[in-house]
Amino acid sequence: MWNIVTIKGIILVVMFLITFVCSMLPIMFVKHIRETHDSNRRSRYQTLLSLMSCSAGGVFMGTCIMDLFPDVQEQLDVLMDQSFVMSSFPVAEFIVVFGFLLVLAMEQIVLDYKETSLLRGIALYSENTLSTSHETIGACFIHRRSDIIFEGLAVGLQGSIDDVVGLFLVVIFHKGIIAFSLGLNMVQSKLSVSQMLMANMFFCVTSPLGVGIGMGIMEMQASFTTAAISGSLQGIACGTFLYVTFFEVLPHEMNNGENRLLKLLFIIFGFSAVCGVLYLDPDTQHPRCFRQPIPMTPS
């Protein structure tokens, strides 16, 4: 029987390979895509990708709110009880929001840099068109690394094989869609194959790097400090899931007026899938909100 470290190691490799294949698919058919002028075919591809993204958004929403956050809250509550900290301050909620704001700040810094570079490129178009394009693409990859590395970190910090495998499936579903979309964007940008290959390699190591960091933390000698670091990083990762769901996936898809009800259906489907898995989980012995009944005093 494989232990959890072996499972995480296998997942680390599989995550890299699946992401790399998804990002390379558009490049493999680069000539065909560039020469395709069938608007109906392109529209069908775009609709399918959009519906898959909506489903991933629903899965992320369910995973964040129904699974990750309760685990973070429970772990941090236990730590506070062990350290005899008597405070009503919502520590778990604070760390999750901190993770959310951290990724948001990274995005805004990168976007500000990208917009500044774009304005500079317009002003110096004849000299800097190519370099500005490369700077913009590089900024996009830095932004994508900032949130996806936390997704991998969440996988590496899980303490049971079931949690590791379940969260891996959620992350790889979302990352596969993102990788395919990035591959399409690079094809449309008309970069050379070698440039696209280097960019994809740069992108594909993000989640495995996060998994490796999480594994290293979990393998440290068990102590209060280690548990506090693990709980805090899981909270930040939960905030990242929250950001990806409500700032990237859902607004991008729902602001497009096409297939609104179908997109809503796929979001609900993704969320329901997570709820179904959690409800049928054999490890769940009682609801998280379970409390012992208050004994009745005789009147």
Tab-separated table of C-alpha atoms in Angstrom:
chain	number	residue	atom	x	y	z
A	1	MET	CA	0.000	0.000	0.000
A	2	TRP	CA	1.438	3.358	-1.042
A	3	ASN	CA	1.870	6.011	1.613
A	4	ILE	CA	0.786	9.610	1.245
A	5	VAL	CA	4.285	10.863	0.335
A	6	THR	CA	4.446	8.455	-2.614
A	7	ILE	CA	0.976	9.515	-3.755
A	8	LYS	CA	1.961	13.192	-3.611
A	9	GLY	CA	5.141	12.461	-5.573
A	10	ILE	CA	3.157	10.692	-8.297
A	11	ILE	CA	0.627	13.526	-8.375
A	12	LEU	CA	3.448	16.069	-8.694
A	13	VAL	CA	4.729	14.344	-11.856
A	14	VAL	CA	1.261	13.676	-13.296
A	15	MET	CA	0.236	17.293	-12.707
A	16	PHE	CA	3.227	18.536	-14.697
A	17	LEU	CA	2.638	16.094	-17.563
A	18	ILE	CA	-1.100	16.770	-17.900
A	19	THR	CA	-0.599	20.526	-17.806
A	20	PHE	CA	2.199	20.334	-20.357
A	21	VAL	CA	0.113	18.208	-22.736
A	22	CYS	CA	-2.902	20.540	-22.417
A	23	SER	CA	-0.762	23.596	-23.105
A	24	MET	CA	0.961	21.929	-26.063
A	25	LEU	CA	-2.210	20.729	-27.816
A	26	PRO	CA	-2.866	24.078	-29.556
A	27	ILE	CA	0.809	24.289	-30.515
A	28	MET	CA	0.713	20.822	-32.080
A	29	PHE	CA	-2.035	22.053	-34.362
A	30	VAL	CA	-0.666	25.569	-34.766
A	31	LYS	CA	-0.755	25.509	-38.563
A	32	HIS	CA	-4.293	24.149	-38.653
A	33	ILE	CA	-5.571	26.735	-36.158
A	34	ARG	CA	-3.943	29.658	-37.926
A	35	GLU	CA	-5.394	28.565	-41.259
A	36	THR	CA	-8.890	27.835	-39.926
A	37	HIS	CA	-11.375	30.453	-41.048
A	38	ASP	CA	-14.548	28.489	-40.213
A	39	SER	CA	-16.297	30.808	-37.745
A	40	ASN	CA	-18.861	28.152	-36.771
A	41	ARG	CA	-16.152	25.671	-35.789
A	42	ARG	CA	-14.298	28.302	-33.782
A	43	SER	CA	-17.548	29.277	-32.076
A	44	ARG	CA	-18.228	25.670	-31.065
A	45	TYR	CA	-14.728	25.291	-29.635
A	46	GLN	CA	-15.115	28.540	-27.721
A	47	THR	CA	-18.530	27.527	-26.335
A	48	LEU	CA	-17.212	24.153	-25.175
A	49	LEU	CA	-14.229	25.775	-23.474
A	50	SER	CA	-16.510	28.337	-21.835
A	51	LEU	CA	-18.865	25.675	-20.442
A	52	MET	CA	-15.930	23.667	-19.096
A	53	SER	CA	-14.627	26.823	-17.430
A	54	CYS	CA	-18.039	27.456	-15.828
A	55	SER	CA	-18.097	23.900	-14.523
A	56	ALA	CA	-14.593	24.403	-13.096
A	57	GLY	CA	-15.818	27.606	-11.440
A	58	GLY	CA	-18.617	25.702	-9.731
A	59	VAL	CA	-16.186	23.012	-8.602
A	60	PHE	CA	-13.793	25.637	-7.208
A	61	MET	CA	-16.628	27.408	-5.385
A	62	GLY	CA	-17.794	24.171	-3.778
A	63	THR	CA	-14.276	23.057	-2.890
A	64	CYS	CA	-13.396	26.405	-1.330
A	65	ILE	CA	-16.549	26.965	0.722
A	66	MET	CA	-17.659	23.402	1.495
A	67	ASP	CA	-14.313	21.640	1.941
A	68	LEU	CA	-11.180	23.786	2.289
A	69	PHE	CA	-12.539	26.535	4.523
A	70	PRO	CA	-14.136	24.212	7.132
A	71	ASP	CA	-10.844	22.277	7.311
A	72	VAL	CA	-8.855	25.485	7.814
A	73	GLN	CA	-11.289	26.687	10.465
A	74	GLU	CA	-11.179	23.380	12.320
A	75	GLN	CA	-7.375	23.166	12.232
A	76	LEU	CA	-6.859	26.728	13.459
A	77	ASP	CA	-9.497	26.339	16.183
A	78	VAL	CA	-7.644	23.269	17.488
A	79	LEU	CA	-4.359	25.202	17.483
A	80	MET	CA	-5.915	28.074	19.418
A	81	ASP	CA	-7.362	25.634	21.950
A	82	GLN	CA	-3.957	23.972	22.384
A	83	SER	CA	-2.260	27.333	22.934
A	84	PHE	CA	-5.032	28.410	25.349
A	85	VAL	CA	-5.764	31.531	23.306
A	86	MET	CA	-9.134	32.903	24.391
A	87	SER	CA	-10.230	35.264	21.638
A	88	SER	CA	-13.336	35.753	19.535
A	89	PHE	CA	-11.292	37.161	16.638
A	90	PRO	CA	-12.093	35.153	13.448
A	91	VAL	CA	-8.552	33.950	12.698
A	92	ALA	CA	-9.463	31.490	9.931
A	93	GLU	CA	-11.611	34.038	8.113
A	94	PHE	CA	-8.858	36.654	8.423
A	95	ILE	CA	-6.219	34.358	6.881
A	96	VAL	CA	-8.526	33.375	4.002
A	97	VAL	CA	-9.255	37.026	3.205
A	98	PHE	CA	-5.541	37.798	3.519
A	99	GLY	CA	-4.823	35.144	0.882
A	100	PHE	CA	-7.543	36.603	-1.320
A	101	LEU	CA	-6.129	40.133	-1.006
A	102	LEU	CA	-2.572	38.868	-1.542
A	103	VAL	CA	-3.432	37.399	-4.945
A	104	LEU	CA	-5.536	40.457	-5.813
A	105	ALA	CA	-2.597	42.740	-4.981
A	106	MET	CA	-0.260	40.651	-7.136
A	107	GLU	CA	-2.694	40.855	-10.029
A	108	GLN	CA	-3.099	44.611	-9.783
A	109	ILE	CA	0.672	45.154	-9.622
A	110	VAL	CA	1.189	42.997	-12.710
A	111	LEU	CA	-1.676	44.675	-14.573
A	112	ASP	CA	-0.314	48.103	-13.708
A	113	TYR	CA	3.095	47.088	-15.058
A	114	LYS	CA	1.514	45.618	-18.186
A	115	GLU	CA	-0.566	48.731	-18.879
A	116	THR	CA	2.470	50.963	-18.346
A	117	SER	CA	4.484	48.812	-20.748
A	118	LEU	CA	1.664	48.938	-23.289
A	119	LEU	CA	1.491	52.735	-23.155
A	120	ARG	CA	5.262	52.936	-23.493
A	121	GLY	CA	5.099	50.547	-26.431
A	122	ILE	CA	2.475	52.692	-28.172
A	123	ALA	CA	4.602	55.789	-27.689
A	124	LEU	CA	7.688	54.010	-29.037
A	125	TYR	CA	5.935	51.677	-31.457
A	126	SER	CA	8.604	51.634	-34.119
A	127	GLU	CA	11.308	50.622	-31.634
A	128	ASN	CA	9.709	48.499	-28.944
A	129	THR	CA	6.768	46.623	-30.478
A	130	LEU	CA	8.333	43.163	-30.149
A	131	SER	CA	9.843	43.703	-26.700
A	132	THR	CA	6.581	45.140	-25.358
A	133	SER	CA	4.713	42.091	-26.613
A	134	HIS	CA	7.168	39.819	-24.833
A	135	GLU	CA	6.955	41.907	-21.626
A	136	THR	CA	3.158	41.639	-21.700
A	137	ILE	CA	3.266	37.874	-22.152
A	138	GLY	CA	5.834	37.602	-19.347
A	139	ALA	CA	3.610	39.661	-17.038
A	140	CYS	CA	0.674	37.375	-17.781
A	141	PHE	CA	2.736	34.322	-16.818
A	142	ILE	CA	3.921	35.953	-13.583
A	143	HIS	CA	0.287	36.623	-12.706
A	144	ARG	CA	-0.733	33.043	-13.476
A	145	ARG	CA	2.119	31.690	-11.349
A	146	SER	CA	1.029	33.772	-8.351
A	147	ASP	CA	-2.308	32.009	-7.880
A	148	ILE	CA	-1.664	28.556	-9.362
A	149	ILE	CA	1.322	27.930	-7.094
A	150	PHE	CA	-1.041	28.300	-4.114
A	151	GLU	CA	-3.397	25.758	-5.699
A	152	GLY	CA	-0.544	23.246	-5.777
A	153	LEU	CA	0.379	24.228	-2.234
A	154	ALA	CA	-3.132	23.312	-1.084
A	155	VAL	CA	-2.660	19.806	-2.536
A	156	GLY	CA	0.725	19.350	-0.867
A	157	LEU	CA	-0.618	20.387	2.548
A	158	GLN	CA	-3.400	17.788	2.694
A	159	GLY	CA	-3.025	15.145	5.382
A	160	SER	CA	-4.914	12.175	3.911
A	161	ILE	CA	-4.743	10.312	0.597
A	162	ASP	CA	-8.442	10.905	-0.128
A	163	ASP	CA	-8.061	14.662	0.392
A	164	VAL	CA	-4.919	14.770	-1.756
A	165	VAL	CA	-6.493	12.896	-4.673
A	166	GLY	CA	-9.787	14.807	-4.462
A	167	LEU	CA	-8.141	18.225	-4.421
A	168	PHE	CA	-5.723	17.165	-7.167
A	169	LEU	CA	-8.653	16.356	-9.475
A	170	VAL	CA	-10.175	19.780	-8.797
A	171	VAL	CA	-6.914	21.643	-9.418
A	172	ILE	CA	-5.896	19.708	-12.530
A	173	PHE	CA	-9.345	20.215	-14.086
A	174	HIS	CA	-9.029	23.967	-13.713
A	175	LYS	CA	-5.348	24.120	-14.611
A	176	GLY	CA	-5.861	21.982	-17.714
A	177	ILE	CA	-8.433	24.462	-19.015
A	178	ILE	CA	-6.141	27.402	-18.218
A	179	ALA	CA	-3.177	25.680	-19.892
A	180	PHE	CA	-5.182	24.999	-23.051
A	181	SER	CA	-6.402	28.611	-23.120
A	182	LEU	CA	-2.858	29.937	-22.696
A	183	GLY	CA	-1.712	27.682	-25.510
A	184	LEU	CA	-4.402	29.132	-27.765
A	185	ASN	CA	-3.411	32.682	-26.806
A	186	MET	CA	0.224	32.009	-27.622
A	187	VAL	CA	-0.719	30.489	-30.969
A	188	GLN	CA	-2.745	33.595	-31.788
A	189	SER	CA	0.171	35.821	-30.710
A	190	LYS	CA	2.295	34.155	-33.448
A	191	LEU	CA	5.252	33.418	-31.207
A	192	SER	CA	7.766	30.890	-32.454
A	193	VAL	CA	7.383	27.265	-31.366
A	194	SER	CA	10.563	27.463	-29.260
A	195	GLN	CA	9.269	30.562	-27.440
A	196	MET	CA	5.918	28.879	-26.775
A	197	LEU	CA	7.698	25.748	-25.536
A	198	MET	CA	9.794	27.730	-23.051
A	199	ALA	CA	6.744	29.665	-21.852
A	200	ASN	CA	4.786	26.437	-21.346
A	201	MET	CA	7.608	24.844	-19.368
A	202	PHE	CA	7.708	27.959	-17.191
A	203	PHE	CA	3.945	27.718	-16.602
A	204	CYS	CA	3.775	23.951	-16.041
A	205	VAL	CA	6.161	23.884	-13.063
A	206	THR	CA	3.948	26.187	-10.946
A	207	SER	CA	1.541	23.726	-9.332
A	208	PRO	CA	4.158	20.942	-8.925
A	209	LEU	CA	6.378	23.513	-7.193
A	210	GLY	CA	3.517	24.316	-4.816
A	211	VAL	CA	2.954	20.598	-4.165
A	212	GLY	CA	6.656	20.161	-3.393
A	213	ILE	CA	6.653	23.073	-0.939
A	214	GLY	CA	3.576	21.663	0.780
A	215	MET	CA	5.188	18.215	1.016
A	216	GLY	CA	8.290	19.741	2.581
A	217	ILE	CA	6.224	21.525	5.221
A	218	MET	CA	4.210	18.390	6.032
A	219	GLU	CA	7.417	16.336	6.399
A	220	MET	CA	8.842	18.718	8.994
A	221	GLN	CA	8.922	17.476	12.575
A	222	ALA	CA	5.453	17.764	14.059
A	223	SER	CA	5.207	20.796	16.309
A	224	PHE	CA	2.900	23.672	17.095
A	225	THR	CA	4.857	25.951	14.745
A	226	THR	CA	4.637	23.469	11.862
A	227	ALA	CA	0.899	23.035	12.375
A	228	ALA	CA	0.427	26.816	12.517
A	229	ILE	CA	2.373	27.297	9.268
A	230	SER	CA	0.406	24.522	7.571
A	231	GLY	CA	-2.952	25.921	8.719
A	232	SER	CA	-2.040	29.458	7.683
A	233	LEU	CA	-0.851	28.385	4.226
A	234	GLN	CA	-4.003	26.323	3.728
A	235	GLY	CA	-6.014	29.427	4.607
A	236	ILE	CA	-4.080	31.489	2.053
A	237	ALA	CA	-4.637	28.752	-0.537
A	238	CYS	CA	-8.356	28.824	0.293
A	239	GLY	CA	-8.357	32.579	-0.342
A	240	THR	CA	-6.697	31.883	-3.692
A	241	PHE	CA	-9.500	29.480	-4.615
A	242	LEU	CA	-11.976	32.190	-3.629
A	243	TYR	CA	-10.213	34.712	-5.870
A	244	VAL	CA	-10.033	32.364	-8.863
A	245	THR	CA	-13.736	31.579	-8.548
A	246	PHE	CA	-15.222	35.032	-8.085
A	247	PHE	CA	-12.671	37.299	-9.794
A	248	GLU	CA	-11.432	35.207	-12.714
A	249	VAL	CA	-13.723	32.393	-13.811
A	250	LEU	CA	-17.284	33.516	-13.085
A	251	PRO	CA	-17.052	37.233	-14.034
A	252	HIS	CA	-15.201	36.425	-17.253
A	253	GLU	CA	-17.827	33.910	-18.321
A	254	MET	CA	-20.987	35.615	-17.068
A	255	ASN	CA	-20.101	39.026	-18.543
A	256	ASN	CA	-20.380	37.405	-21.952
A	257	GLY	CA	-24.041	37.452	-22.962
A	258	GLU	CA	-23.980	34.154	-24.870
A	259	ASN	CA	-25.504	30.972	-23.369
A	260	ARG	CA	-26.181	32.558	-19.972
A	261	LEU	CA	-28.608	29.909	-18.710
A	262	LEU	CA	-26.455	27.062	-20.002
A	263	LYS	CA	-23.429	28.546	-18.226
A	264	LEU	CA	-25.455	28.870	-15.024
A	265	LEU	CA	-26.458	25.217	-15.347
A	266	PHE	CA	-22.825	24.128	-15.654
A	267	ILE	CA	-21.829	26.252	-12.630
A	268	ILE	CA	-24.565	24.578	-10.577
A	269	PHE	CA	-23.490	21.194	-11.937
A	270	GLY	CA	-19.881	21.760	-10.830
A	271	PHE	CA	-20.954	22.914	-7.365
A	272	SER	CA	-23.407	20.011	-7.016
A	273	ALA	CA	-20.689	17.517	-7.944
A	274	VAL	CA	-18.548	18.700	-5.020
A	275	CYS	CA	-21.539	18.616	-2.661
A	276	GLY	CA	-22.339	15.067	-3.776
A	277	VAL	CA	-18.781	13.869	-3.215
A	278	LEU	CA	-18.664	15.438	0.261
A	279	TYR	CA	-22.075	14.030	1.182
A	280	LEU	CA	-21.108	10.501	0.110
A	281	ASP	CA	-17.648	10.657	1.709
A	282	PRO	CA	-17.391	7.512	3.892
A	283	ASP	CA	-15.010	9.306	6.275
A	284	THR	CA	-17.740	11.766	7.256
A	285	GLN	CA	-19.276	10.362	10.437
A	286	HIS	CA	-21.412	13.349	11.335
A	287	PRO	CA	-22.042	16.876	10.067
A	288	ARG	CA	-19.443	19.536	10.899
A	289	CYS	CA	-22.124	21.527	12.695
A	290	PHE	CA	-22.952	18.572	14.987
A	291	ARG	CA	-23.190	19.441	18.648
A	292	GLN	CA	-24.135	17.294	21.587
A	293	PRO	CA	-27.703	18.017	22.715
A	294	ILE	CA	-28.046	20.340	25.671
A	295	PRO	CA	-29.282	18.348	28.680
A	296	MET	CA	-32.738	19.312	29.825
A	297	THR	CA	-32.992	20.508	33.403
A	298	PRO	CA	-36.067	19.540	35.355
A	299	SER	CA	-38.491	22.398	35.784
